[in-house]
Coordinates of C-alpha atoms and ligand atoms in Angstrom, one line a residue:
M1 CA -17.5 -15.2 10.2
A2 CA -17.2 -15.9 13.9
L3 CA -19.0 -13.2 15.9
L4 CA -17.2 -11.9 18.9
S5 CA -18.8 -11.3 22.2
K6 CA -21.2 -8.4 22.5
D7 CA -19.2 -7.1 25.4
L8 CA -16.1 -6.8 23.3
I9 CA -17.9 -5.1 20.5
Q10 CA -19.4 -2.7 22.9
Q11 CA -16.0 -2.0 24.4
T12 CA -14.6 -1.3 20.9
V13 CA -17.5 1.0 20.1
S14 CA -17.3 3.0 23.2
K15 CA -13.5 3.2 23.4
A16 CA -12.6 4.5 20.0
P17 CA -14.5 7.8 19.8
Q18 CA -12.7 9.2 22.9
T19 CA -9.5 9.5 20.8
D20 CA -9.5 8.9 17.1
I21 CA -5.7 8.2 16.6
R22 CA -4.8 5.3 18.8
H23 CA -1.6 3.2 18.9
D24 CA -2.9 0.6 21.4
W25 CA -5.2 -1.4 19.1
T26 CA -5.5 -5.1 20.0
L27 CA -6.1 -8.0 17.6
A28 CA -9.4 -8.7 19.4
E29 CA -10.6 -5.1 18.7
A30 CA -9.6 -5.4 15.0
E31 CA -11.5 -8.7 14.7
A32 CA -14.5 -7.1 16.4
L33 CA -14.5 -4.3 13.8
F34 CA -14.4 -6.9 11.0
S35 CA -17.5 -8.5 12.5
F36 CA -19.6 -5.3 12.6
P37 CA -22.8 -5.2 10.5
F38 CA -21.5 -3.8 7.2
N39 CA -23.6 -0.6 7.3
D40 CA -22.3 0.2 10.9
L41 CA -18.8 -0.4 9.8
L42 CA -19.1 1.9 6.8
F43 CA -20.8 4.6 8.7
R44 CA -18.0 4.6 11.3
A45 CA -15.3 4.6 8.6
Q46 CA -17.0 7.4 6.7
T47 CA -17.5 9.5 9.8
L48 CA -13.8 9.3 10.6
H49 CA -12.8 9.8 7.0
R50 CA -14.6 13.1 6.9
K51 CA -13.0 14.3 10.1
F52 CA -9.5 14.0 8.6
F53 CA -9.9 14.4 4.8
A54 CA -12.0 16.2 2.2
A55 CA -14.8 13.6 1.6
N56 CA -14.6 13.5 -2.2
E57 CA -10.9 13.9 -2.9
V58 CA -8.6 11.1 -4.0
Q59 CA -4.8 11.3 -4.2
I60 CA -3.4 10.2 -7.5
S61 CA 0.0 8.4 -7.8
T62 CA 1.6 7.0 -11.0
L63 CA 3.8 4.0 -10.7
L64 CA 6.9 3.1 -12.8
S65 CA 9.0 0.0 -12.6
I66 CA 12.5 1.3 -12.9
K67 CA 14.1 -2.1 -12.5
T68 CA 12.0 -5.1 -13.6
G69 CA 12.1 -8.8 -12.9
G70 CA 14.9 -11.3 -11.9
C71 CA 14.4 -10.6 -8.2
P72 CA 16.2 -13.0 -5.9
E73 CA 13.4 -12.9 -3.3
D74 CA 10.8 -15.7 -3.0
C75 CA 7.5 -13.9 -2.6
A76 CA 4.7 -16.2 -3.6
Y77 CA 2.5 -13.4 -5.1
C78 CA 5.1 -11.7 -7.2
P79 CA 5.5 -11.9 -10.9
Q80 CA 9.0 -10.4 -10.6
S81 CA 10.5 -13.2 -8.5
A82 CA 13.3 -15.2 -10.3
H83 CA 11.9 -18.3 -8.5
Y84 CA 8.9 -18.4 -10.9
E85 CA 8.3 -18.6 -14.6
T86 CA 5.8 -15.8 -15.2
G87 CA 6.9 -14.4 -18.5
T88 CA 8.1 -11.1 -17.0
N89 CA 11.1 -9.8 -18.9
R90 CA 14.2 -9.0 -16.8
E91 CA 15.3 -5.4 -17.4
P92 CA 18.3 -3.5 -15.9
L93 CA 17.9 -0.2 -14.0
M94 CA 16.4 2.4 -16.3
N95 CA 18.4 5.5 -17.2
I96 CA 17.6 8.8 -15.6
D97 CA 16.4 10.5 -18.8
S98 CA 13.7 7.8 -19.5
V99 CA 12.6 8.0 -15.9
L100 CA 12.2 11.8 -16.0
A101 CA 10.4 11.6 -19.3
A102 CA 7.9 9.1 -17.7
A103 CA 7.5 11.5 -14.7
R104 CA 6.7 14.5 -17.0
E105 CA 4.1 12.3 -18.7
A106 CA 2.6 11.3 -15.3
K107 CA 2.4 15.0 -14.4
R108 CA 0.7 15.9 -17.6
G109 CA -1.7 13.0 -16.9
G110 CA -2.7 14.6 -13.6
A111 CA -0.7 12.6 -11.0
S112 CA 0.6 14.4 -7.9
R113 CA 3.1 11.7 -6.8
F114 CA 5.5 9.6 -8.8
C115 CA 6.4 6.2 -7.4
M116 CA 9.4 4.2 -8.6
G117 CA 9.7 0.5 -7.9
A118 CA 12.7 -1.8 -8.2
A119 CA 12.7 -5.6 -8.0
W120 CA 15.6 -5.8 -5.5
R121 CA 16.0 -7.6 -2.2
R122 CA 18.0 -4.4 -1.2
P123 CA 19.7 -1.8 -3.3
N124 CA 23.5 -1.7 -3.7
D125 CA 25.2 1.6 -3.0
Q126 CA 25.8 2.5 -6.7
D127 CA 22.1 1.8 -7.6
L128 CA 21.0 3.8 -4.6
E129 CA 23.1 6.8 -5.8
A130 CA 21.3 6.6 -9.2
V131 CA 17.9 6.4 -7.6
C132 CA 18.7 9.5 -5.4
Q133 CA 19.4 11.4 -8.7
M134 CA 16.1 10.2 -10.1
V135 CA 14.3 11.5 -6.9
E136 CA 16.0 14.9 -7.2
G137 CA 15.0 15.1 -10.9
V138 CA 11.4 14.1 -10.3
K139 CA 11.1 16.7 -7.5
E140 CA 12.3 19.4 -9.9
I141 CA 9.4 18.4 -12.2
G142 CA 7.1 19.3 -9.4
L143 CA 5.9 15.9 -8.3
E144 CA 6.0 14.2 -4.8
T145 CA 8.3 11.2 -4.8
C146 CA 8.0 7.7 -3.5
V147 CA 10.4 4.7 -4.1
T148 CA 10.2 1.1 -3.2
L149 CA 13.5 -0.7 -3.4
G150 CA 13.4 -3.5 -0.8
M151 CA 15.3 -3.5 2.5
L152 CA 17.3 -0.5 3.6
R153 CA 20.1 0.0 6.1
E154 CA 20.0 3.1 8.3
D155 CA 22.7 4.9 6.2
Q156 CA 20.8 4.2 2.9
A157 CA 17.6 5.6 4.4
E158 CA 19.5 8.7 5.4
K159 CA 20.9 9.1 1.9
L160 CA 17.4 8.9 0.4
S161 CA 16.2 11.4 2.9
E162 CA 19.0 13.8 1.9
S163 CA 17.9 13.5 -1.8
G164 CA 14.5 14.9 -0.7
L165 CA 12.5 11.7 -1.0
N166 CA 8.9 12.1 0.3
Y167 CA 7.7 8.5 0.8
Y168 CA 9.3 5.0 1.0
N169 CA 7.0 2.1 0.3
H170 CA 7.7 -1.2 2.1
N171 CA 4.8 -3.5 2.8
I172 CA 4.4 -5.9 5.7
D173 CA 2.0 -7.7 3.2
T174 CA 0.1 -9.8 5.8
S175 CA 0.1 -11.0 9.4
E176 CA 3.3 -12.1 11.1
E177 CA 1.9 -15.7 11.3
Y178 CA 0.9 -15.9 7.6
Y179 CA 4.0 -14.1 6.3
K180 CA 6.1 -17.4 6.6
E181 CA 3.6 -19.1 4.2
I182 CA 4.1 -16.4 1.6
I183 CA 7.7 -15.3 1.8
T184 CA 10.7 -17.5 2.6
T185 CA 13.7 -15.3 2.0
R186 CA 13.3 -12.7 4.6
S187 CA 11.5 -12.2 7.9
Y188 CA 8.7 -10.0 9.2
E189 CA 11.3 -8.5 11.5
D190 CA 13.5 -7.6 8.5
R191 CA 10.5 -5.7 7.1
L192 CA 9.8 -3.9 10.4
N193 CA 13.5 -2.9 10.8
T194 CA 13.5 -1.2 7.4
L195 CA 10.3 0.6 8.3
E196 CA 12.1 1.8 11.5
N197 CA 15.1 3.0 9.4
V198 CA 12.8 4.9 7.1
R199 CA 10.9 6.5 9.9
N200 CA 14.1 7.5 11.8
A201 CA 15.4 9.1 8.6
G202 CA 12.3 11.4 8.5
I203 CA 10.8 9.9 5.4
N204 CA 7.1 9.3 5.2
V205 CA 6.3 5.7 5.5
C206 CA 4.0 3.9 3.0
S207 CA 3.2 0.5 4.2
G208 CA 0.3 -1.9 3.8
G209 CA -0.3 -5.3 2.4
I210 CA -2.2 -7.7 0.1
V211 CA -5.6 -9.2 0.6
G212 CA -6.8 -12.3 -1.1
M213 CA -3.7 -14.6 -0.6
G214 CA -5.7 -17.3 1.2
E215 CA -5.3 -15.5 4.6
T216 CA -8.0 -15.5 7.3
Q217 CA -9.9 -12.6 8.6
K218 CA -7.7 -13.0 11.7
D219 CA -4.6 -12.5 9.5
R220 CA -6.1 -9.3 8.0
S221 CA -6.8 -8.1 11.6
G222 CA -3.2 -9.0 12.5
M223 CA -1.8 -7.1 9.6
L224 CA -3.8 -4.0 10.4
T225 CA -3.0 -4.3 14.1
T226 CA 0.7 -4.4 13.4
L227 CA 0.4 -1.2 11.2
A228 CA -1.8 0.6 13.6
T229 CA 0.5 -0.1 16.6
L230 CA 3.7 1.2 15.0
P231 CA 5.2 4.2 16.8
E232 CA 3.6 6.3 14.0
H233 CA 0.9 5.2 11.7
P234 CA 2.2 4.9 8.2
Q235 CA 1.3 8.2 6.4
S236 CA 0.2 6.1 3.5
V237 CA -1.3 2.6 3.6
P238 CA -1.7 0.7 0.3
I239 CA -4.3 -2.1 0.4
N240 CA -3.6 -4.4 -2.6
M241 CA -6.0 -7.0 -3.9
L242 CA -3.9 -10.0 -5.0
V243 CA -3.3 -10.0 -8.8
A244 CA -3.2 -13.7 -9.3
V245 CA -0.4 -14.1 -11.9
E246 CA 0.1 -17.3 -13.8
G247 CA 3.4 -19.0 -12.9
T248 CA 3.3 -17.9 -9.3
P249 CA 2.2 -20.3 -6.5
L250 CA -0.9 -18.1 -5.9
S251 CA -2.1 -18.2 -9.5
D252 CA -5.2 -20.3 -8.7
E253 CA -6.1 -18.4 -5.5
P254 CA -9.9 -17.6 -5.7
A255 CA -10.7 -13.8 -5.8
I256 CA -11.7 -12.3 -2.5
D257 CA -15.3 -11.0 -2.6
A258 CA -15.7 -7.3 -2.9
I259 CA -17.6 -6.9 0.4
N260 CA -14.8 -8.5 2.4
F261 CA -12.3 -6.4 0.6
A262 CA -14.2 -3.2 1.4
R263 CA -14.4 -4.3 5.0
T264 CA -10.6 -4.5 5.1
I265 CA -10.5 -0.9 3.9
A266 CA -13.1 0.3 6.4
V267 CA -11.3 -1.3 9.3
A268 CA -8.0 0.2 8.1
R269 CA -9.7 3.6 7.9
I270 CA -11.0 3.3 11.5
M271 CA -7.7 2.1 12.9
M272 CA -5.6 4.7 11.1
P273 CA -8.0 7.5 10.5
A274 CA -5.4 10.1 9.4
S275 CA -3.5 7.9 7.0
V276 CA -4.0 8.1 3.2
L277 CA -5.4 4.7 2.2
R278 CA -4.6 3.5 -1.2
L279 CA -6.8 1.3 -3.2
S280 CA -3.8 -0.3 -4.9
A281 CA -3.3 -3.3 -7.1
G282 CA -6.3 -5.3 -8.3
R283 CA -8.5 -2.4 -9.5
N284 CA -8.4 -3.8 -13.0
E285 CA -10.2 -6.9 -11.8
M286 CA -12.8 -4.9 -9.8
T287 CA -16.2 -3.6 -11.0
D288 CA -16.9 0.1 -10.8
E289 CA -19.3 -0.8 -8.0
A290 CA -16.7 -2.6 -6.0
Q291 CA -14.4 0.4 -6.3
A292 CA -17.2 2.7 -5.3
L293 CA -17.7 0.6 -2.2
C294 CA -14.0 0.9 -1.4
F295 CA -14.1 4.7 -1.7
A296 CA -17.2 4.7 0.6
A297 CA -15.2 2.6 3.0
G298 CA -12.5 5.3 3.2
A299 CA -10.0 4.6 0.4
N300 CA -8.6 8.0 -0.8
S301 CA -5.7 7.2 -3.1
I302 CA -5.2 5.2 -6.3
F303 CA -2.5 4.3 -8.8
Y304 CA -3.3 6.0 -12.1
G305 CA -2.0 4.9 -15.5
D306 CA -2.5 1.7 -17.4
V307 CA 0.2 -0.4 -15.8
L308 CA 1.2 -1.0 -12.2
L309 CA 4.7 -2.5 -12.1
T310 CA 4.2 -5.3 -14.5
T311 CA 0.4 -6.0 -14.5
D312 CA -2.5 -4.1 -15.9
N313 CA -4.3 -1.2 -14.2
P314 CA -7.4 0.6 -15.5
E315 CA -7.0 3.0 -18.4
R316 CA -6.9 6.6 -17.4
A317 CA -10.1 7.4 -19.3
A318 CA -11.9 4.7 -17.4
D319 CA -10.7 6.1 -14.1
M320 CA -11.7 9.7 -15.0
A321 CA -15.2 8.4 -16.1
L322 CA -15.5 6.6 -12.7
F323 CA -14.4 9.8 -10.8
D324 CA -17.1 11.7 -12.8
R325 CA -19.8 9.1 -11.9
L326 CA -18.8 9.3 -8.2
G327 CA -18.2 13.1 -8.0
L328 CA -14.6 12.5 -7.0
K329 CA -11.7 14.8 -7.8
P330 CA -7.9 14.5 -7.6
S331 CA -6.4 16.1 -4.4
K332 CA -3.6 18.6 -4.5
P333 CA -0.1 17.6 -3.3
K334 CA 0.7 18.6 0.3
T335 CA 4.5 18.9 -0.2
Ligands
SAM401 N1 11.1 -5.3 -4.1 C1 10.5 -4.4 -3.3 C2 9.7 -4.9 -2.1 O1 9.3 -6.1 -2.2 O2 9.5 -4.2 -1.2 C3 9.6 -3.4 -4.0 C4 8.7 -3.9 -5.1 S1 7.4 -5.0 -4.6 C5 6.7 -5.5 -6.2 C6 6.2 -3.9 -3.9 C7 4.9 -4.5 -3.4 O3 4.0 -4.9 -4.5 C8 5.0 -5.8 -2.6 O4 5.4 -5.6 -1.3 C9 3.5 -6.3 -2.7 O5 2.8 -5.8 -1.6 C10 3.0 -5.7 -4.0 N2 2.7 -6.8 -5.0 C11 3.6 -7.5 -5.7 N3 3.0 -8.4 -6.5 C12 1.7 -8.2 -6.3 C13 0.5 -8.9 -6.8 N4 0.7 -9.9 -7.6 N5 -0.7 -8.5 -6.3 C14 -0.8 -7.5 -5.4 N6 0.3 -6.8 -4.9 C15 1.5 -7.2 -5.3
DTB402 C1 2.0 -1.4 -3.5 O1 1.6 -1.6 -2.4 N1 1.5 -1.8 -4.6 C2 2.3 -1.4 -5.8 C3 3.3 -0.5 -5.1 N2 3.1 -0.7 -3.7 C4 4.7 -0.6 -5.5 C5 2.8 -2.6 -6.6 C6 1.7 -3.5 -7.1 C7 2.3 -4.5 -7.9 C8 1.3 -5.4 -8.6 C9 1.9 -6.4 -9.4 C10 2.7 -5.9 -10.6 O2 2.2 -5.0 -11.3 O3 3.8 -6.4 -10.8
SF4_403 FE1 11.2 -9.1 -5.3 FE2 9.7 -7.2 -4.2 FE3 8.7 -9.1 -5.9 FE4 9.4 -9.9 -3.5 S1 7.8 -8.4 -3.9 S2 9.9 -10.9 -5.4 S3 11.2 -8.5 -3.1 S4 10.1 -7.5 -6.4

């Protein structure tokens, strides 16, 4: 890892404590954070984490794929893209009763938020109407709601807001420069426009990315700098470790090492100290020790339940055993 000048590191160290929540982060500062000695980085991340959150609480979300596979988008990491043969079955939009049954089950399992994902480039108006009804139903069950449906126009974001939606997930995935290598069917700007529509509609933004797609540390710094310089930090920031799925162009991508992954979490915690950071996809491929490192680095949210959208996630019992070992407990919903 290229070390940056001592001056720049010093400047970063002395600048941040004056104000914890900053929107003027630079790429060079993010890179400087990445090059900190690991213990210093974790100490700084932990200190900020404890200023904004209960130290040992983790928010628990359960994910459901409400419309699976056959997506027209070409995202090199994604098992649901119609451009690749991954063995993912195409399924139509689920009916509302099955979705609500899954939400009840998630609540019984201990989740506080229910996230519904659809393999769409953007929703059509009829599908959006159906999703709004699902949001209303899930809220009645007593869960926070999150959906991820692809790009949204302003009026579509407004409609979701009126249904009472709490969070909209839309990831920027990587740096602006590396984005073109990974996704060919939409631009970084498209992604940022949707985030703006969501923010303007008063919905909490959930936006993060994927680590381990062959990007450089500079790309990771770029991704976090883009998120941390938005007009508001996303209230929720998912950091996914690539799940390398056979049939996708990234299937042979070597796994990123746990220390570099934890560094990404720690830098995200420092740059967006008041945001909930989700240790997202990839936990099934991590050791307990690697996950513990991520919680120590400032991660305070997980997906809970044995599948993500189409790939495996740890069994609930394994997660509860890990929480016990680490003295972690699920946090209560805010809304
Ligand atoms: N189609 C919508 C979209 O792209 O916004 C919503 C669903 S899409 C599956 C949601 C996010 O899942 C992607 O933005 C990406 O960050 C993440 N994701 C998809 N496949 C992944 C994989 N193989 N490993 C890690 N994260 C993945
Ligand atoms: C996010 O950042 N990660 C979740 C959620 N938002 C929708 C999705 C992970 C998907 C992993 C691949 C799959 O299971 O298909
Ligand atoms: Fe479609 Fe979303 Fe997968 Fe891209 S990430 S192929 S938009 S489901």
